[in-house]
Amino acid sequence: MNQNMTPFLDALKKYIDEEVSPFDVPGHHMGNADNLFKDYVGELTYMCDVNAPRGLDNLNHPSGVIDEAQKLMAECYHADEAFFLINGTSSGIMAMIMATVKAHEEIILPRNCHKSVINALVLSGAIPVFVMPEFDKNLEISNQPTVEDYIEKMDKHPNAKAIFVINPTYFGATNDLKRLALEAHKRGMLALADEAHGAHLSFQDALPIAAMDANFDLSAVSMHKTGGALTQASVLLRKGNGVTHYDVFKALMVINTTSPSNLLIASLDSARHYLYFNGNEKLTEVIKMGNDARKRINCIPGFKARGREYFIDQGSYAYDCTKLVIELESLTINGFELYNILKDEYNVQMELAEQYVVLAILAIGTKQEHLDNLVNALSDISKKYYVEKRSYPKYQYDSPFPKMVMRPRVAYQAPVKRVNLDDAIGLISKESIMIYPPGIPLIIPGEVFDQNIIDRIKQYKKTKATVLMDYDDLTVSVVDYEQYLENRDNVEDRFDD
Ligand SMILES: Cc1ncc(COP(=O)(O)O)c(C=O)c1O
């Protein structure tokens, strides 16, 4: 195929040039209504915001320019098929799991997955078989489970329908994808990938392998995170005969809006074009800038820029070095405070913070001058907050995740009781609680509150991080187990792993 083509973008431009008389939605009719946002961003943005007029195809039934653009995307990522997503990788993950794992069927997945995976379990009714990630006690972050742990779960749960792998994690850790796909396929299981943070992996050889190149069956990729598309624009990739077009299509029909944004679709078409022709060169430059920044940061007292060697040491198979992980050391501030200080006092916006670490995402838009600003800010902050020989109360949590006793869908649908967090020990959660970003739930529907998780939630609430939970007053939603038991049929739905 000719990757130089941008069929959807071209059709959109042509439609705008035609100066049609619009009587379809959206009712601003190509920017003909007054609007302060339009004044700010410019009329052209509104002109591009057309719905599904003739000539622009239909995302829910593509047979024209969207179909062509999706085929180019598939080829670019070495997939057999690509489905554009306009509600983020979250929607791709939900469709992927709904398409492959039905209620009461098992899926093997790492517990440090994103909330969209948990929501997919609620929607599909699947039974999660969690494989625990290696936990870095130094940074207090979860990395990848070992291949051996995956294999052990596959052998123990031979009827599982699929394994699910995060490639890479938010912090850049990756797994041996080729081997995992091989082991899964050998047992008749599917290999599914969350590549929310991996849109760039296919375009530079120094980066870890992408899921399609490792023969995964499906992968959801956030083109909007590191691929250069507009926010919410993602793609679901399919390869091989393990999953049919029909299965994915049917699931997407449940999830997708009937009014997809053409701004997002055009941004997918042109992001693919850019990556295909410029990705390699740009990412080579970005990797070099990142390595230089790491060297400079490592000379600043109080900070350690962690990279490939560190993560390989921690058990990662390979490492995505476009993630700039900065560890705090001997400072009188924690990661959350550093995150806020960087923005409030130095106008530097990081991706996320944890207790002892902040994360910068380097991507095709990264500029040297912005990296200089970050390094200079850290240098200044070091002068203010570095105290030699100060040590942190590290290694607080041995087991970061609570025990699951109920299928997430059953817990989600069970009768609710609202209790104080402190009184929740031993009770089954009905909610997912997480800090965002990264959006990895501390507890999910079906897991039991223990002291460890209660302490962690309380500690996060003290920081200025956004803690997503049902209520803001340290009460939580739990399963009203007495009421739940009144329906005798329910008893079978509780299990102890
Ligand atoms: C690991 C992971 N998976 C999935 C998602 C969901 O992606 P999206 O924001 O494109 O819906 C995210 C978002 O942060 C993520 O971090």
Coordinates of C-alpha atoms and ligand atoms in Angstrom, one line a residue:
M1 CA 0.0 0.0 0.0
N2 CA 1.1 3.5 -0.5
Q3 CA 1.8 4.8 3.0
N4 CA 2.1 8.3 1.6
M5 CA -1.7 8.5 1.3
T6 CA -3.9 10.0 3.9
P7 CA -7.3 9.0 2.5
F8 CA -9.5 10.2 5.4
L9 CA -7.7 13.5 5.9
D10 CA -7.9 14.2 2.1
A11 CA -11.6 13.4 2.0
L12 CA -12.2 15.7 5.0
K13 CA -10.3 18.6 3.4
K14 CA -12.3 18.0 0.1
Y15 CA -15.6 18.1 2.0
I16 CA -14.7 21.4 3.6
D17 CA -13.6 22.9 0.3
E18 CA -17.0 21.9 -1.3
E19 CA -18.8 24.6 0.9
V20 CA -21.9 22.4 1.4
S21 CA -25.1 23.6 2.9
P22 CA -25.2 21.5 6.0
F23 CA -28.5 20.3 7.5
D24 CA -27.0 17.4 9.5
V25 CA -25.7 17.4 13.0
P26 CA -23.6 18.8 14.7
G27 CA -25.8 21.9 14.9
H28 CA -23.0 24.4 14.8
H29 CA -23.1 23.5 11.1
M30 CA -19.4 23.7 10.4
G31 CA -18.7 26.6 12.7
N32 CA -21.6 28.8 11.7
A33 CA -22.8 29.4 15.3
D34 CA -21.1 31.8 17.7
N35 CA -18.9 30.2 20.2
L36 CA -16.1 31.4 22.5
F37 CA -14.1 28.2 22.0
K38 CA -14.4 28.5 18.3
D39 CA -13.0 32.1 18.6
Y40 CA -10.1 30.7 20.5
V41 CA -9.2 27.6 18.4
G42 CA -10.2 29.0 15.0
E43 CA -13.1 28.3 12.7
L44 CA -11.3 25.5 10.8
T45 CA -11.5 23.2 13.9
Y46 CA -15.2 23.6 13.9
M47 CA -15.4 23.1 10.1
C48 CA -13.7 19.8 10.5
D49 CA -16.1 18.8 13.2
V50 CA -18.6 17.1 10.8
N51 CA -20.4 13.9 11.7
A52 CA -20.8 11.2 9.0
P53 CA -21.7 13.1 5.8
R54 CA -21.6 11.5 2.3
G55 CA -18.0 11.0 1.3
L56 CA -16.5 10.6 4.8
D57 CA -17.5 7.0 5.4
N58 CA -18.9 5.7 8.7
L59 CA -16.7 4.4 11.5
N60 CA -19.3 1.8 12.5
H61 CA -19.6 0.4 9.0
P62 CA -16.4 1.5 7.1
S63 CA -16.4 0.9 3.4
G64 CA -14.7 4.0 2.0
V65 CA -12.0 6.4 3.2
I66 CA -12.1 5.1 6.8
D67 CA -11.7 1.6 5.6
E68 CA -8.7 2.7 3.5
A69 CA -7.1 4.6 6.4
Q70 CA -7.6 1.6 8.7
K71 CA -5.9 -0.7 6.2
L72 CA -2.9 1.7 6.0
M73 CA -2.8 1.7 9.8
A74 CA -2.9 -2.1 9.9
E75 CA 0.0 -2.4 7.4
C76 CA 2.0 0.2 9.3
Y77 CA 1.7 -1.8 12.5
H78 CA 2.2 -5.2 10.8
A79 CA -1.3 -6.2 11.7
D80 CA -4.0 -7.9 9.6
E81 CA -6.7 -5.4 10.6
A82 CA -7.0 -2.1 12.4
F83 CA -10.1 -0.6 14.0
F84 CA -10.0 3.1 14.8
L85 CA -11.1 4.0 18.3
I86 CA -12.4 7.4 19.3
N87 CA -13.0 6.6 23.0
G88 CA -9.4 5.8 23.9
T89 CA -7.6 2.5 24.4
S90 CA -10.1 2.0 27.3
S91 CA -12.8 1.2 24.7
G92 CA -10.4 -1.1 22.8
I93 CA -9.6 -3.0 25.9
M94 CA -13.3 -3.4 26.7
A95 CA -14.1 -4.6 23.2
M96 CA -11.0 -6.9 23.1
I97 CA -12.0 -8.7 26.3
M98 CA -15.7 -8.8 25.5
A99 CA -14.8 -10.3 22.1
T100 CA -12.7 -13.1 23.5
V101 CA -13.7 -14.0 27.1
K102 CA -17.3 -14.7 28.1
A103 CA -19.0 -14.8 31.5
H104 CA -17.5 -17.5 33.8
E105 CA -14.6 -18.0 31.4
E106 CA -11.1 -17.2 32.7
I107 CA -8.5 -14.7 31.6
I108 CA -4.9 -14.6 33.0
L109 CA -3.8 -11.0 33.6
P110 CA -1.4 -8.9 35.7
R111 CA -3.0 -7.3 38.7
N112 CA -1.4 -3.9 38.0
C113 CA -3.7 -3.4 35.0
H114 CA -5.6 -0.2 34.2
K115 CA -9.1 0.4 35.4
S116 CA -10.5 -0.2 31.9
V117 CA -9.5 -3.9 32.2
I118 CA -11.4 -4.2 35.4
N119 CA -14.4 -2.5 33.8
A120 CA -14.0 -5.0 30.9
L121 CA -14.2 -7.8 33.4
V122 CA -17.5 -6.3 34.8
L123 CA -18.9 -6.0 31.3
S124 CA -17.9 -9.5 30.1
G125 CA -18.4 -11.3 33.4
A126 CA -15.1 -13.0 33.0
I127 CA -13.2 -14.5 35.9
P128 CA -9.8 -12.9 36.4
V129 CA -6.8 -15.2 37.2
F130 CA -4.3 -12.6 38.5
V131 CA -0.6 -13.1 38.0
M132 CA 1.3 -10.8 40.3
P133 CA 3.8 -8.4 38.9
E134 CA 7.3 -8.1 40.3
F135 CA 7.1 -5.3 42.8
D136 CA 10.0 -2.7 43.0
K137 CA 10.2 -1.9 46.7
N138 CA 12.6 0.8 46.0
L139 CA 10.3 2.9 43.8
E140 CA 7.1 1.3 45.1
I141 CA 5.9 0.5 41.6
S142 CA 4.7 -2.7 40.0
N143 CA 6.6 -4.0 36.9
Q144 CA 5.9 -7.2 34.9
P145 CA 5.0 -10.7 36.2
T146 CA 7.7 -13.2 35.2
V147 CA 7.1 -15.4 32.2
E148 CA 7.4 -18.4 34.5
D149 CA 4.5 -17.0 36.7
Y150 CA 2.4 -16.6 33.5
I151 CA 3.2 -20.2 32.5
E152 CA 2.4 -21.5 36.0
K153 CA -1.1 -19.8 35.8
M154 CA -1.6 -21.2 32.3
D155 CA -0.8 -24.7 33.5
K156 CA -3.0 -24.3 36.5
H157 CA -5.9 -22.9 34.5
P158 CA -5.8 -24.8 31.2
N159 CA -9.3 -23.7 30.2
A160 CA -8.4 -20.0 30.4
K161 CA -9.3 -18.3 27.1
A162 CA -6.6 -15.7 27.0
I163 CA -3.6 -14.1 28.6
F164 CA -3.3 -10.4 28.8
V165 CA 0.0 -8.4 28.9
I166 CA 0.8 -4.8 29.4
N167 CA 3.4 -3.6 26.9
P168 CA 5.0 -1.5 28.3
T169 CA 3.9 -0.6 31.8
Y170 CA 3.5 3.1 32.5
F171 CA 7.1 3.1 33.8
G172 CA 8.5 1.3 30.7
A173 CA 8.9 -2.3 31.9
T174 CA 8.2 -5.0 29.2
N175 CA 7.9 -8.8 29.1
D176 CA 9.1 -11.5 26.7
L177 CA 6.2 -11.1 24.4
K178 CA 7.3 -13.7 21.8
R179 CA 7.6 -16.4 24.4
L180 CA 4.4 -15.5 26.1
A181 CA 2.5 -15.6 22.7
L182 CA 4.1 -18.9 21.9
E183 CA 3.2 -20.4 25.3
A184 CA -0.4 -19.1 25.1
H185 CA -1.0 -20.3 21.6
K186 CA 0.5 -23.7 22.4
R187 CA -2.3 -24.1 25.0
G188 CA -5.0 -22.8 22.7
M189 CA -5.2 -19.5 24.6
L190 CA -5.2 -16.1 22.9
A191 CA -2.6 -13.4 23.6
L192 CA -4.0 -9.9 24.2
A193 CA -2.0 -6.7 24.7
D194 CA -2.6 -3.4 26.4
E195 CA -0.3 -1.0 24.4
A196 CA -1.7 2.2 25.8
H197 CA 1.9 3.3 26.3
G198 CA 3.4 1.6 23.3
A199 CA 2.2 3.4 20.1
H200 CA 5.9 4.2 19.3
L201 CA 7.5 0.8 19.8
S202 CA 7.2 -0.4 16.2
F203 CA 9.2 2.5 14.9
Q204 CA 12.7 2.3 16.4
D205 CA 14.8 -0.9 16.7
A206 CA 16.3 0.0 20.1
L207 CA 12.8 -0.1 21.6
P208 CA 11.1 -3.3 22.9
I209 CA 9.1 -5.4 20.5
A210 CA 5.5 -4.5 19.8
A211 CA 2.7 -7.0 20.3
M212 CA 1.8 -7.5 16.6
D213 CA 5.5 -8.3 15.9
A214 CA 5.4 -10.9 18.6
N215 CA 2.3 -12.6 17.1
F216 CA -0.2 -11.4 19.6
D217 CA -3.9 -11.8 18.5
L218 CA -5.1 -8.4 19.6
S219 CA -3.6 -5.1 20.9
A220 CA -5.1 -1.8 21.9
V221 CA -2.8 1.0 21.2
S222 CA -3.1 4.6 22.5
M223 CA -2.1 6.6 19.4
H224 CA -2.9 9.7 21.4
K225 CA -0.4 9.0 24.1
T226 CA 2.9 8.5 22.2
G227 CA 1.8 8.3 18.6
G228 CA 1.0 11.9 17.9
A229 CA -2.8 11.6 17.5
L230 CA -5.4 13.8 19.4
T231 CA -6.5 12.8 22.9
Q232 CA -8.9 9.8 22.8
A233 CA -7.7 8.6 19.4
S234 CA -6.5 4.9 19.6
V235 CA -6.5 1.8 17.5
L236 CA -7.4 -1.8 18.1
L237 CA -5.1 -4.2 16.1
R238 CA -5.9 -7.8 15.1
K239 CA -3.6 -10.4 13.7
G240 CA -4.0 -14.1 12.7
N241 CA -7.0 -16.3 12.9
G242 CA -7.4 -16.6 16.7
V243 CA -10.0 -13.9 16.8
T244 CA -12.4 -13.1 13.9
H245 CA -13.2 -9.8 12.4
Y246 CA -16.8 -10.4 13.3
D247 CA -16.1 -10.9 17.0
V248 CA -14.2 -7.6 17.3
F249 CA -16.7 -5.8 15.2
K250 CA -19.7 -7.0 17.3
A251 CA -18.0 -6.0 20.5
L252 CA -17.1 -2.5 19.1
M253 CA -20.7 -2.1 18.1
V254 CA -21.6 -2.3 21.8
I255 CA -18.9 0.1 22.9
N256 CA -18.6 2.7 20.2
T257 CA -20.6 5.9 20.0
T258 CA -22.7 6.4 16.9
S259 CA -21.2 9.9 16.5
P260 CA -17.4 9.5 16.3
S261 CA -15.3 12.6 16.1
N262 CA -13.8 13.2 12.6
L263 CA -11.1 15.4 14.2
L264 CA -9.9 12.3 16.0
I265 CA -10.1 10.1 12.9
A266 CA -8.2 12.6 10.8
S267 CA -5.6 12.8 13.5
L268 CA -5.2 9.0 13.4
D269 CA -4.7 9.0 9.7
S270 CA -2.0 11.7 9.8
A271 CA -0.3 10.4 13.0
R272 CA 0.2 7.0 11.2
H273 CA 1.6 8.9 8.1
Y274 CA 4.1 10.8 10.3
L275 CA 5.2 7.7 12.3
Y276 CA 5.7 5.7 9.1
F277 CA 8.0 8.2 7.5
N278 CA 9.6 10.0 10.4
G279 CA 9.1 7.8 13.4
N280 CA 12.5 6.2 13.3
E281 CA 14.5 9.3 13.0
K282 CA 12.5 11.3 15.5
L283 CA 12.5 8.5 18.1
T284 CA 16.3 8.0 17.7
E285 CA 16.7 11.7 18.5
V286 CA 14.3 11.4 21.5
I287 CA 16.1 8.4 22.9
K288 CA 19.4 10.3 22.7
M289 CA 17.9 13.4 24.4
G290 CA 16.5 11.1 27.1
N291 CA 19.9 9.4 27.7
D292 CA 21.6 12.8 27.9
A293 CA 19.0 14.1 30.4
R294 CA 19.5 11.0 32.6
K295 CA 23.2 11.6 32.8
R296 CA 22.6 15.2 33.8
I297 CA 19.9 14.4 36.3
N298 CA 22.2 11.7 37.9
C299 CA 24.7 14.5 38.8
I300 CA 22.0 16.4 40.8
P301 CA 22.0 15.5 44.5
G302 CA 18.6 14.1 45.5
F303 CA 17.7 12.6 42.1
K304 CA 18.4 9.3 40.3
A305 CA 17.2 9.0 36.7
R306 CA 16.4 5.3 36.3
G307 CA 16.8 3.7 32.9
R308 CA 17.3 0.4 31.1
E309 CA 19.9 -1.2 33.4
Y310 CA 17.9 -0.5 36.5
F311 CA 14.7 -2.0 35.1
I312 CA 16.5 -5.0 33.6
D313 CA 18.0 -5.5 37.1
Q314 CA 14.4 -5.4 38.5
G315 CA 13.4 -8.3 36.2
S316 CA 12.1 -6.4 33.2
Y317 CA 12.8 -8.3 29.9
A318 CA 13.5 -5.2 27.9
Y319 CA 12.9 -1.5 28.6
D320 CA 11.2 1.4 26.9
C321 CA 13.7 4.2 27.5
T322 CA 11.4 6.9 26.3
K323 CA 10.0 6.8 29.9
L324 CA 12.1 9.1 32.1
V325 CA 11.7 7.7 35.6
I326 CA 13.2 10.0 38.2
E327 CA 13.7 8.7 41.7
L328 CA 13.8 11.0 44.7
E329 CA 16.6 10.5 47.2
S330 CA 17.3 12.3 50.5
L331 CA 14.9 15.1 49.8
T332 CA 12.5 16.6 52.3
I333 CA 9.7 16.4 49.8
N334 CA 8.0 13.4 48.4
G335 CA 7.1 12.6 44.7
F336 CA 3.6 14.1 44.9
E337 CA 5.1 17.4 46.3
L338 CA 7.8 17.4 43.7
Y339 CA 5.2 17.0 40.9
N340 CA 3.3 20.0 42.3
I341 CA 6.4 22.2 42.8
L342 CA 7.6 21.4 39.3
K343 CA 4.3 22.8 37.8
D344 CA 3.6 25.6 40.3
E345 CA 7.1 27.0 40.5
Y346 CA 8.8 26.0 37.3
N347 CA 6.0 25.5 34.8
V348 CA 7.1 21.9 34.1
Q349 CA 4.3 19.4 33.8
M350 CA 5.1 15.8 34.6
E351 CA 3.0 12.8 33.7
L352 CA 2.6 11.4 37.2
A353 CA 4.0 11.0 40.7
E354 CA 4.3 8.3 43.2
Q355 CA 5.6 8.5 46.7
Y356 CA 9.3 8.3 45.7
V357 CA 9.2 8.8 41.9
V358 CA 8.0 11.1 39.2
L359 CA 7.6 10.2 35.5
A360 CA 8.2 12.2 32.4
I361 CA 7.0 10.8 29.1
L362 CA 9.3 11.5 26.2
A363 CA 7.7 11.3 22.8
I364 CA 7.8 12.6 19.2
G365 CA 6.9 16.0 20.5
T366 CA 9.7 16.3 23.1
K367 CA 11.9 19.4 22.8
Q368 CA 15.4 19.8 24.1
E369 CA 14.6 23.2 25.6
H370 CA 11.8 21.6 27.7
L371 CA 14.2 18.8 28.9
D372 CA 16.6 21.6 29.8
N373 CA 13.9 23.3 31.8
L374 CA 13.2 20.1 33.7
V375 CA 16.8 19.4 34.5
N376 CA 17.4 23.1 35.6
A377 CA 14.3 22.9 37.8
L378 CA 15.5 19.7 39.5
S379 CA 18.8 21.3 40.1
D380 CA 17.2 24.3 41.8
I381 CA 14.9 22.1 43.8
S382 CA 17.8 20.0 44.9
K383 CA 19.4 23.1 46.4
K384 CA 16.3 23.8 48.4
Y385 CA 15.2 20.3 49.6
Y386 CA 18.3 18.0 49.5
V387 CA 19.4 16.9 53.0
E388 CA 22.4 14.6 53.0
K389 CA 21.9 11.3 54.8
R390 CA 18.1 11.7 55.0
S391 CA 16.6 8.3 54.4
Y392 CA 13.0 7.4 53.6
P393 CA 10.7 5.0 55.4
K394 CA 10.9 2.6 52.4
Y395 CA 9.7 -0.9 51.8
Q396 CA 6.4 -0.3 53.4
Y397 CA 4.3 -2.7 51.4
D398 CA 5.1 -6.3 50.9
S399 CA 1.9 -7.4 49.2
P400 CA 0.5 -4.5 47.2
F401 CA -2.8 -6.1 46.2
P402 CA -5.7 -7.4 48.2
K403 CA -7.3 -10.9 47.9
M404 CA -10.2 -11.5 45.5
V405 CA -13.1 -13.6 46.6
M406 CA -15.9 -12.7 44.2
R407 CA -16.1 -12.2 40.4
P408 CA -15.9 -8.5 39.6
R409 CA -19.2 -8.4 37.8
V410 CA -21.0 -10.2 40.7
A411 CA -19.5 -7.7 43.2
Y412 CA -20.4 -4.8 41.0
Q413 CA -24.0 -5.9 40.8
A414 CA -24.4 -7.1 44.4
P415 CA -26.4 -5.0 47.0
V416 CA -24.4 -2.1 48.3
K417 CA -23.6 -0.9 51.8
R418 CA -21.7 2.3 52.6
V419 CA -19.3 2.0 55.5
N420 CA -16.4 4.0 56.9
L421 CA -13.1 3.0 55.4
D422 CA -11.7 2.0 58.8
D423 CA -14.7 -0.4 59.3
A424 CA -14.2 -2.0 55.9
I425 CA -11.7 -4.7 57.0
G426 CA -12.9 -8.1 55.8
L427 CA -15.6 -6.6 53.6
I428 CA -15.9 -7.1 49.8
S429 CA -15.3 -3.9 47.7
K430 CA -17.9 -2.8 45.2
E431 CA -15.7 -0.1 43.8
S432 CA -12.4 0.4 42.2
I433 CA -10.2 2.9 44.1
M434 CA -7.1 4.3 42.5
I435 CA -5.0 7.4 42.1
Y436 CA -5.1 8.9 38.7
P437 CA -2.8 8.8 36.8
P438 CA -1.8 6.0 36.6
G439 CA -5.3 4.6 37.1
I440 CA -4.2 1.2 38.4
P441 CA -6.8 0.3 41.1
L442 CA -5.6 -0.3 44.6
I443 CA -8.7 -2.4 45.1
I444 CA -11.4 -3.6 42.7
P445 CA -14.9 -5.0 42.9
G446 CA -14.7 -8.5 44.4
E447 CA -11.5 -7.9 46.5
V448 CA -11.5 -7.7 50.3
F449 CA -10.4 -4.7 52.2
D450 CA -7.4 -5.4 54.5
Q451 CA -5.4 -3.1 56.8
N452 CA -2.7 -2.7 54.2
I453 CA -5.0 -1.3 51.6
I454 CA -6.9 0.9 54.0
D455 CA -3.6 2.4 55.2
R456 CA -2.5 3.0 51.6
I457 CA -5.8 4.7 50.6
K458 CA -5.5 7.0 53.7
Q459 CA -1.9 7.8 52.8
Y460 CA -2.8 8.7 49.2
K461 CA -5.7 10.8 50.4
K462 CA -3.2 12.9 52.4
T463 CA -1.3 13.8 49.2
K464 CA -2.7 16.1 46.6
A465 CA -2.9 13.2 44.2
T466 CA -6.4 12.6 42.6
V467 CA -7.8 9.6 44.4
L468 CA -10.8 8.2 42.4
M469 CA -13.3 6.6 44.7
D470 CA -17.1 6.6 45.0
Y471 CA -17.1 9.1 47.9
D472 CA -14.7 11.8 49.1
D473 CA -15.3 11.4 52.9
L474 CA -13.4 8.2 53.6
T475 CA -16.4 6.0 53.2
V476 CA -16.5 3.2 50.7
S477 CA -19.0 1.0 48.9
V478 CA -18.9 -2.6 49.9
V479 CA -21.1 -5.7 49.2
D480 CA -24.0 -6.0 51.6
Y481 CA -23.3 -9.7 52.1
E482 CA -26.4 -10.5 54.2
Q483 CA -28.7 -9.1 51.6
Y484 CA -26.6 -10.8 48.9
L485 CA -27.0 -14.2 50.6
E486 CA -30.8 -13.8 50.7
N487 CA -30.7 -14.9 47.2
R488 CA -29.5 -18.5 47.7
D489 CA -28.4 -18.8 44.0
N490 CA -25.7 -16.3 44.7
V491 CA -23.7 -18.5 47.0
E492 CA -21.9 -20.2 44.2
D493 CA -20.5 -16.9 43.0
R494 CA -18.2 -16.5 45.9
F495 CA -14.8 -18.2 45.5
D496 CA -11.6 -18.4 47.4
D497 CA -8.6 -18.5 45.2
Ligands
LIG1 C1 -1.8 0.9 31.1 C2 -3.0 1.7 30.6 N1 -3.9 1.0 29.9 C3 -5.0 1.6 29.3 C4 -5.2 2.9 29.5 C5 -6.4 3.5 28.8 O1 -6.0 4.2 27.7 P1 -6.9 5.5 27.2 O2 -6.6 6.6 28.1 O3 -6.4 5.6 25.8 O4 -8.3 5.1 27.2 C6 -4.3 3.7 30.2 C7 -4.5 5.1 30.3 O5 -3.8 5.8 31.1 C8 -3.1 3.0 30.7 O6 -2.2 3.7 31.5

